Tab-separated table of C-alpha atoms in Angstrom:
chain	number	residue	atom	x	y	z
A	253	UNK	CA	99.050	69.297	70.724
A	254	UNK	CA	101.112	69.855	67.863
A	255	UNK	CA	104.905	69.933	68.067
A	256	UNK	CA	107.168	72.431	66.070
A	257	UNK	CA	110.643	71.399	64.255
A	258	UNK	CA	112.716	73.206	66.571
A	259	UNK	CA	113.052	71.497	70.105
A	260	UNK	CA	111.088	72.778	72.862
A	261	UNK	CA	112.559	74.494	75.758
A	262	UNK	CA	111.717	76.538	78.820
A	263	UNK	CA	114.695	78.290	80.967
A	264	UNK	CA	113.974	79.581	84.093
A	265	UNK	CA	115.192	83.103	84.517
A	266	UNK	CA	115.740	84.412	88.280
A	267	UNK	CA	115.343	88.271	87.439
A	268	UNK	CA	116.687	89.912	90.304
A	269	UNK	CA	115.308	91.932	93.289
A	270	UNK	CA	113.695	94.947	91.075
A	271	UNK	CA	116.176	96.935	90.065
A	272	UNK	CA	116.610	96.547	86.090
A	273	UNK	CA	120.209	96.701	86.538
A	274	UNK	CA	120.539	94.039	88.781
A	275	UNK	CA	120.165	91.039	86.410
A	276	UNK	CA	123.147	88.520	84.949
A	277	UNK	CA	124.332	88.858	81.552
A	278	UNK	CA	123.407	85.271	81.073
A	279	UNK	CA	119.858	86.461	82.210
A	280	UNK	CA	119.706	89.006	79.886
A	281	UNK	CA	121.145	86.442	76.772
A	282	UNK	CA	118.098	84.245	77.657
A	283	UNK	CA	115.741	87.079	77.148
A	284	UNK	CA	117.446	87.878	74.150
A	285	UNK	CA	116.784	84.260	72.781
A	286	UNK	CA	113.310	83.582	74.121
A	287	UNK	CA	110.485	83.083	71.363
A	288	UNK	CA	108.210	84.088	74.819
A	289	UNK	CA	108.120	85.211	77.859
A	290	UNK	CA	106.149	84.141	80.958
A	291	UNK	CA	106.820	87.256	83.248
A	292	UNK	CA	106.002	87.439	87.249
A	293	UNK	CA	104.566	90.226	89.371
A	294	UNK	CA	107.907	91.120	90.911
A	295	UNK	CA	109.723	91.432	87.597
A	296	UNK	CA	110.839	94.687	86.004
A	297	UNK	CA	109.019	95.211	83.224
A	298	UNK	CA	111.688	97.244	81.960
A	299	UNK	CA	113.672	94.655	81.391
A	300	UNK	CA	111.598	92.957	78.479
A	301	UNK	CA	113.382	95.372	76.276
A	302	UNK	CA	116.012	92.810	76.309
A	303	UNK	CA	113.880	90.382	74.169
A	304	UNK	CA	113.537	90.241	70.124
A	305	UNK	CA	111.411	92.509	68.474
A	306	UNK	CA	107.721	91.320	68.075
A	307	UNK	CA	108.462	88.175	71.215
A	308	UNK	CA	105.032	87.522	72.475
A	309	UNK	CA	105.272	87.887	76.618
A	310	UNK	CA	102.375	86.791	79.267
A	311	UNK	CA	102.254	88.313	82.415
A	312	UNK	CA	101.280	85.335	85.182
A	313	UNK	CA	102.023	87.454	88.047
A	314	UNK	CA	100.699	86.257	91.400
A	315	UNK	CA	99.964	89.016	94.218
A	316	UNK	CA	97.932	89.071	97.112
A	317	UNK	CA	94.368	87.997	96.830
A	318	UNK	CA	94.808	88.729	92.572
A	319	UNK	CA	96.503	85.911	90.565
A	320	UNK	CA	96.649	86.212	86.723
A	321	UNK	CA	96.627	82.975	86.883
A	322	UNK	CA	97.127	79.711	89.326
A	323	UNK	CA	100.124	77.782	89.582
A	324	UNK	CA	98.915	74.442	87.655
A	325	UNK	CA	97.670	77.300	85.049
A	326	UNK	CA	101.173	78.796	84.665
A	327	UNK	CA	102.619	75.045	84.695
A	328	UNK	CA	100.477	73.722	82.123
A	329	UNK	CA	100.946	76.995	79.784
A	330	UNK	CA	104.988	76.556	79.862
A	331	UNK	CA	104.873	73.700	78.107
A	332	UNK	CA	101.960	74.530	76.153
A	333	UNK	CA	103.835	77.745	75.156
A	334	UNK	CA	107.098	75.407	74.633
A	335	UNK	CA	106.027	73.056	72.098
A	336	UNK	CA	104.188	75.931	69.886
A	337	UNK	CA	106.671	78.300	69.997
A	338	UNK	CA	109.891	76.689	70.832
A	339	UNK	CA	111.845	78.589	73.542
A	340	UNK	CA	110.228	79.932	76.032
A	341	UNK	CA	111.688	81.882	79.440
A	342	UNK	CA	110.119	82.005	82.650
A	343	UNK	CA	110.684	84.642	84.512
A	344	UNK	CA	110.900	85.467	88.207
A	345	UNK	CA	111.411	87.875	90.894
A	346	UNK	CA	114.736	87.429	92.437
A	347	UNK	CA	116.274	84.061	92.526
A	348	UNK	CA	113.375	81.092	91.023
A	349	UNK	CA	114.524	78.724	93.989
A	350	UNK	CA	113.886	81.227	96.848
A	351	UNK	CA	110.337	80.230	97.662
A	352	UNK	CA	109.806	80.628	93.986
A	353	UNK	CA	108.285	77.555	92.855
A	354	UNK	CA	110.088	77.147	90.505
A	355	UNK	CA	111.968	73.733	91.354
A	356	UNK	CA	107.727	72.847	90.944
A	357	UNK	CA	107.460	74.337	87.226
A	358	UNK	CA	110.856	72.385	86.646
A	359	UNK	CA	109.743	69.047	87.546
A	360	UNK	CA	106.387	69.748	85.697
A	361	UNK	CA	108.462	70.713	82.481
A	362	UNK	CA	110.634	67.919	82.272
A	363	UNK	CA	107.756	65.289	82.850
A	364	UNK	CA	107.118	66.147	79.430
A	365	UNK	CA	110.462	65.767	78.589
A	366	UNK	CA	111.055	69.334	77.396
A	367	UNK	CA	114.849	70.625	78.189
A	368	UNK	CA	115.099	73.233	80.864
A	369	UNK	CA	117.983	75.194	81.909
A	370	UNK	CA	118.018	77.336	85.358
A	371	UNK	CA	119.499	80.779	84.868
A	372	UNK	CA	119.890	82.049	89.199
A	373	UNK	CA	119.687	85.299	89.804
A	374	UNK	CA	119.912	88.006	92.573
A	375	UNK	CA	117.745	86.948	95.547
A	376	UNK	CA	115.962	89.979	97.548
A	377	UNK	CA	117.281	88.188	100.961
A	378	UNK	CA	120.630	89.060	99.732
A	379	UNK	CA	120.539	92.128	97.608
A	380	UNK	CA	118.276	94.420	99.593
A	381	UNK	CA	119.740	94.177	102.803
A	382	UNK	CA	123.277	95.013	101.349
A	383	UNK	CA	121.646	98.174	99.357
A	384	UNK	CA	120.711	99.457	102.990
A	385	UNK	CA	124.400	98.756	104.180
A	386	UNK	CA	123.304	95.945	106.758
A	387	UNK	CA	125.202	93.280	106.590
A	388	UNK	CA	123.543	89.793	106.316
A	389	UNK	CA	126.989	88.663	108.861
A	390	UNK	CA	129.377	90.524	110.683
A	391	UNK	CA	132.584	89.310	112.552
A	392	UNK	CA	131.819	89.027	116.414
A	393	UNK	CA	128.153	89.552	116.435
A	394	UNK	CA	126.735	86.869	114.431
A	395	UNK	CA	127.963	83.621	112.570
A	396	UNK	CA	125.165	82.985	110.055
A	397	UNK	CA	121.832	83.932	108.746
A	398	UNK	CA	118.495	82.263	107.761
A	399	UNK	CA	116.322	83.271	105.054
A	400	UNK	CA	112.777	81.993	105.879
A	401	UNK	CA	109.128	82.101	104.392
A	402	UNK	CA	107.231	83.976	106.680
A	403	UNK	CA	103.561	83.151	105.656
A	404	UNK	CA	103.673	79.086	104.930
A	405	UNK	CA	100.719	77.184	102.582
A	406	UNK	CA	98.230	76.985	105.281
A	407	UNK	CA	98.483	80.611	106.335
A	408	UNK	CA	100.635	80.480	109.268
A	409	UNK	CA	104.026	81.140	110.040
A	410	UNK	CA	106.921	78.992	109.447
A	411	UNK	CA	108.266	76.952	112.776
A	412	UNK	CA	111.660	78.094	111.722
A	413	UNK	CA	111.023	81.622	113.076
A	414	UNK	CA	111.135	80.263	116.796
A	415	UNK	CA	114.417	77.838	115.945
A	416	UNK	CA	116.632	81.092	113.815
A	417	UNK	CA	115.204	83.439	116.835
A	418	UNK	CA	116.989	80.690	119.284
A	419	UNK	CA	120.189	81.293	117.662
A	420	UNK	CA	122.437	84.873	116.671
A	421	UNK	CA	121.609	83.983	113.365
A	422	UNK	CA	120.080	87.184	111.163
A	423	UNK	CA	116.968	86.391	110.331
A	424	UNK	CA	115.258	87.500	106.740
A	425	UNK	CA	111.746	86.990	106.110
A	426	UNK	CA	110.298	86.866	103.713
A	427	UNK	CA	106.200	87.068	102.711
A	428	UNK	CA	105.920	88.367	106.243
A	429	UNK	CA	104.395	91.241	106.546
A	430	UNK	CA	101.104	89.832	107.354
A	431	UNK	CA	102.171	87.906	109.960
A	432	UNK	CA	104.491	90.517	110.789
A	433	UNK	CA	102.863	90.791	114.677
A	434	UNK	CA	103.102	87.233	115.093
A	435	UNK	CA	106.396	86.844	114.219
A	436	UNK	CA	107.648	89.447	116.229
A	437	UNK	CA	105.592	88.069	119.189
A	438	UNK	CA	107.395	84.505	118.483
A	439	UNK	CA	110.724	86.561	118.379
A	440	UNK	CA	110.740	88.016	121.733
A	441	UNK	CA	110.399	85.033	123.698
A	442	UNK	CA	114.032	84.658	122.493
A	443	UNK	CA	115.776	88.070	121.787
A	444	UNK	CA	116.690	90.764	124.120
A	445	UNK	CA	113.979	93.094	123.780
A	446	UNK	CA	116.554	96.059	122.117
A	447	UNK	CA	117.185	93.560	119.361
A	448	UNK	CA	116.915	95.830	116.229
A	449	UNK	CA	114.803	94.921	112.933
A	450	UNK	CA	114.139	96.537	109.035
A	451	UNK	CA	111.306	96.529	107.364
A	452	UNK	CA	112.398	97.284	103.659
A	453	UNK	CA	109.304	97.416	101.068
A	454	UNK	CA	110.188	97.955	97.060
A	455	UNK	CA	113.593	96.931	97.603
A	456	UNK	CA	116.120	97.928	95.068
A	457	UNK	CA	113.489	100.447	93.167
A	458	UNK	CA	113.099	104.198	93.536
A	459	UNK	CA	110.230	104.027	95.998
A	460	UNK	CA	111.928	101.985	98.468
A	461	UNK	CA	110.950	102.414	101.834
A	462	UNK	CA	112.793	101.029	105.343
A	463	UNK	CA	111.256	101.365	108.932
A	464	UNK	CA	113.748	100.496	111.620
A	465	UNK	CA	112.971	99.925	115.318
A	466	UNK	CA	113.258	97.220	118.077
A	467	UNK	CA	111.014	94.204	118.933
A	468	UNK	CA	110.022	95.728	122.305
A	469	UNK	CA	108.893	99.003	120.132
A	470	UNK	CA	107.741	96.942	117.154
A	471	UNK	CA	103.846	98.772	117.351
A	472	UNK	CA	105.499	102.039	116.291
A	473	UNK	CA	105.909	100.657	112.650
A	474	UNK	CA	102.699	98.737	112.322
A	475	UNK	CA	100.868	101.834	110.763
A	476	UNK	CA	103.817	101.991	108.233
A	477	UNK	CA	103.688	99.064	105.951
A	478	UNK	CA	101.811	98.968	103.435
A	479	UNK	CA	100.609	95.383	102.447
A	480	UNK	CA	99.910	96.406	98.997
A	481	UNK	CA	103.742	96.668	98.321
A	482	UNK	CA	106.447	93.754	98.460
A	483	UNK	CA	108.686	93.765	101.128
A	484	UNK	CA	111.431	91.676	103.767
A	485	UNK	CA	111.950	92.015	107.330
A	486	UNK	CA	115.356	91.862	108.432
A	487	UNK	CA	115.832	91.002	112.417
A	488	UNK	CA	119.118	90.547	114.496
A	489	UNK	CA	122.000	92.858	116.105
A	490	UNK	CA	123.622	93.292	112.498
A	491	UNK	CA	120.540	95.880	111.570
A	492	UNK	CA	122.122	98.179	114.200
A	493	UNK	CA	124.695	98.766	111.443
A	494	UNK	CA	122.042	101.566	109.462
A	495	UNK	CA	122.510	104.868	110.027
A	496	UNK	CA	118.748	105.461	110.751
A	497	UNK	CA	118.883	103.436	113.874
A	498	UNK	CA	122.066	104.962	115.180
A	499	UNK	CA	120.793	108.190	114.789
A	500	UNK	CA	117.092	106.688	116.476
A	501	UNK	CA	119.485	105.459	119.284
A	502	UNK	CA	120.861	108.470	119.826
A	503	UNK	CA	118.216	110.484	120.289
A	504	UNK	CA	116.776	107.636	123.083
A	505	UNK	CA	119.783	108.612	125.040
A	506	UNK	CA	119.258	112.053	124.337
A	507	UNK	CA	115.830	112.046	125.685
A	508	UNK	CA	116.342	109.764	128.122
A	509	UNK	CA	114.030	106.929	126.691
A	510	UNK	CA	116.436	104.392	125.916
């Protein structure tokens, strides 16, 4: 493997939840400088604009059942990519280090001793709540939130579900939508059975899409999700802050169904 005369680098760029607006300016600089670009499946394609005229880019996106390529793939091509061309940028949906591997493609980098630099960016927990107006916390209903995988390496889903869903905590899971009947099941051995939840799929993008119902009711939103499509559950009392389920709620008492 021959090295070039400029030193190899790869920074890892956390490109936001979808929206091409909602990426850092030191994101965007990165692009800017980046000799290529190793894109994911979640990333905004739009946003490759940002990078020089003529910079190569490989798309190594990873979706359900269809990966461009495997993780020790996309590992071994950063720092093939590095020492050819120089600087290269990784980037990734959301925030790298939010059950992004990328703390993995780090430590793989640097065991070459190539530099790396971590650009964070915009995690989907955070950002596509808040675009829905439900708050994450609110003052007397809830004192913290966890953000949890919801489909772990073997398939199943994460022990932390049944430890958050013994707390107030709000719970955001992510990768769940699979497993979305089995977490819910886990859920209500915990939760009053009017506790409120959001599915949001395409978060932060013009198709965005958000069922909201309760756990006891949770079958009425199974036909709606499509598994082709990203998306994060959002469970806990703080969901009853969207419109969409005050107006549901309303129309319970109206109809005497509550």
């Amino acid at each position: 493997m021959n090295t070039i005369k400029n030193n190899p680098k790869v920074t890892l760029v956390g490109a936001g939840p979808g929206d091409k607006d909602l990426i850092t300016l030191k994101a965007i600089k990165a692009i800017e400088q980046a000799d290529f670009i190793l894109y994911d499946a979640l990333v905004n394609k739009e946003i490759l604009a940002y990078a020089k005229k003529n910079t190569p880019t490989l798309y190594v996106g990873k979706r359900f059942n269809n990966h461009a390529f495997n993780q020790n793939e996309i590992n071994q091509l950063l720092v093939d990519k590095a020492f050819k061309y120089g600087h290269v940028v990784r980037l990734k949906g959301g925030d790298s280090f939010v059950f992004g591997r990328g703390s993995e493609e780090i430590d793989f980098v640097e065991s070459y001793t190539i530099e790396t630099e971590i650009v964070p960016g915009i995690s989907s927990a955070l950002a596509v709540p808040a675009l829905q107006g439900i708050p994450l916390t609110k003052r007397n209903v809830n004192e913290s939130f966890w953000v949890i995988t919801g489909t772990t390496s073997n398939g199943e889903i994460s022990k932390d579900i049944s430890l958050g869903a013994q707390s107030s905590a709000t719970l955001v899971i992510l990768m769940g939508l699979r497993n979305f009947s089995l977490i819910i099941t886990e859920i209500k051995k915990f939760r009053h059975k009017h506790t409120p939840f959001a599915i949001i799929q395409n978060g932060s993008l013009p198709n965005e899409s958000i069922s909201i119902e309760t756990i006891n009711n949770y079958k009425n939103v199974i036909d709606k999700i499509d598994y082709t499509s990203p998306g994060i559950i959002v469970i806990g009392d703080v969901v009853a802050e969207h419109s969409a389920f005050l107006d549901e709620e309303i129309q319970r008492v109206l109809n005497g169904s509550f």
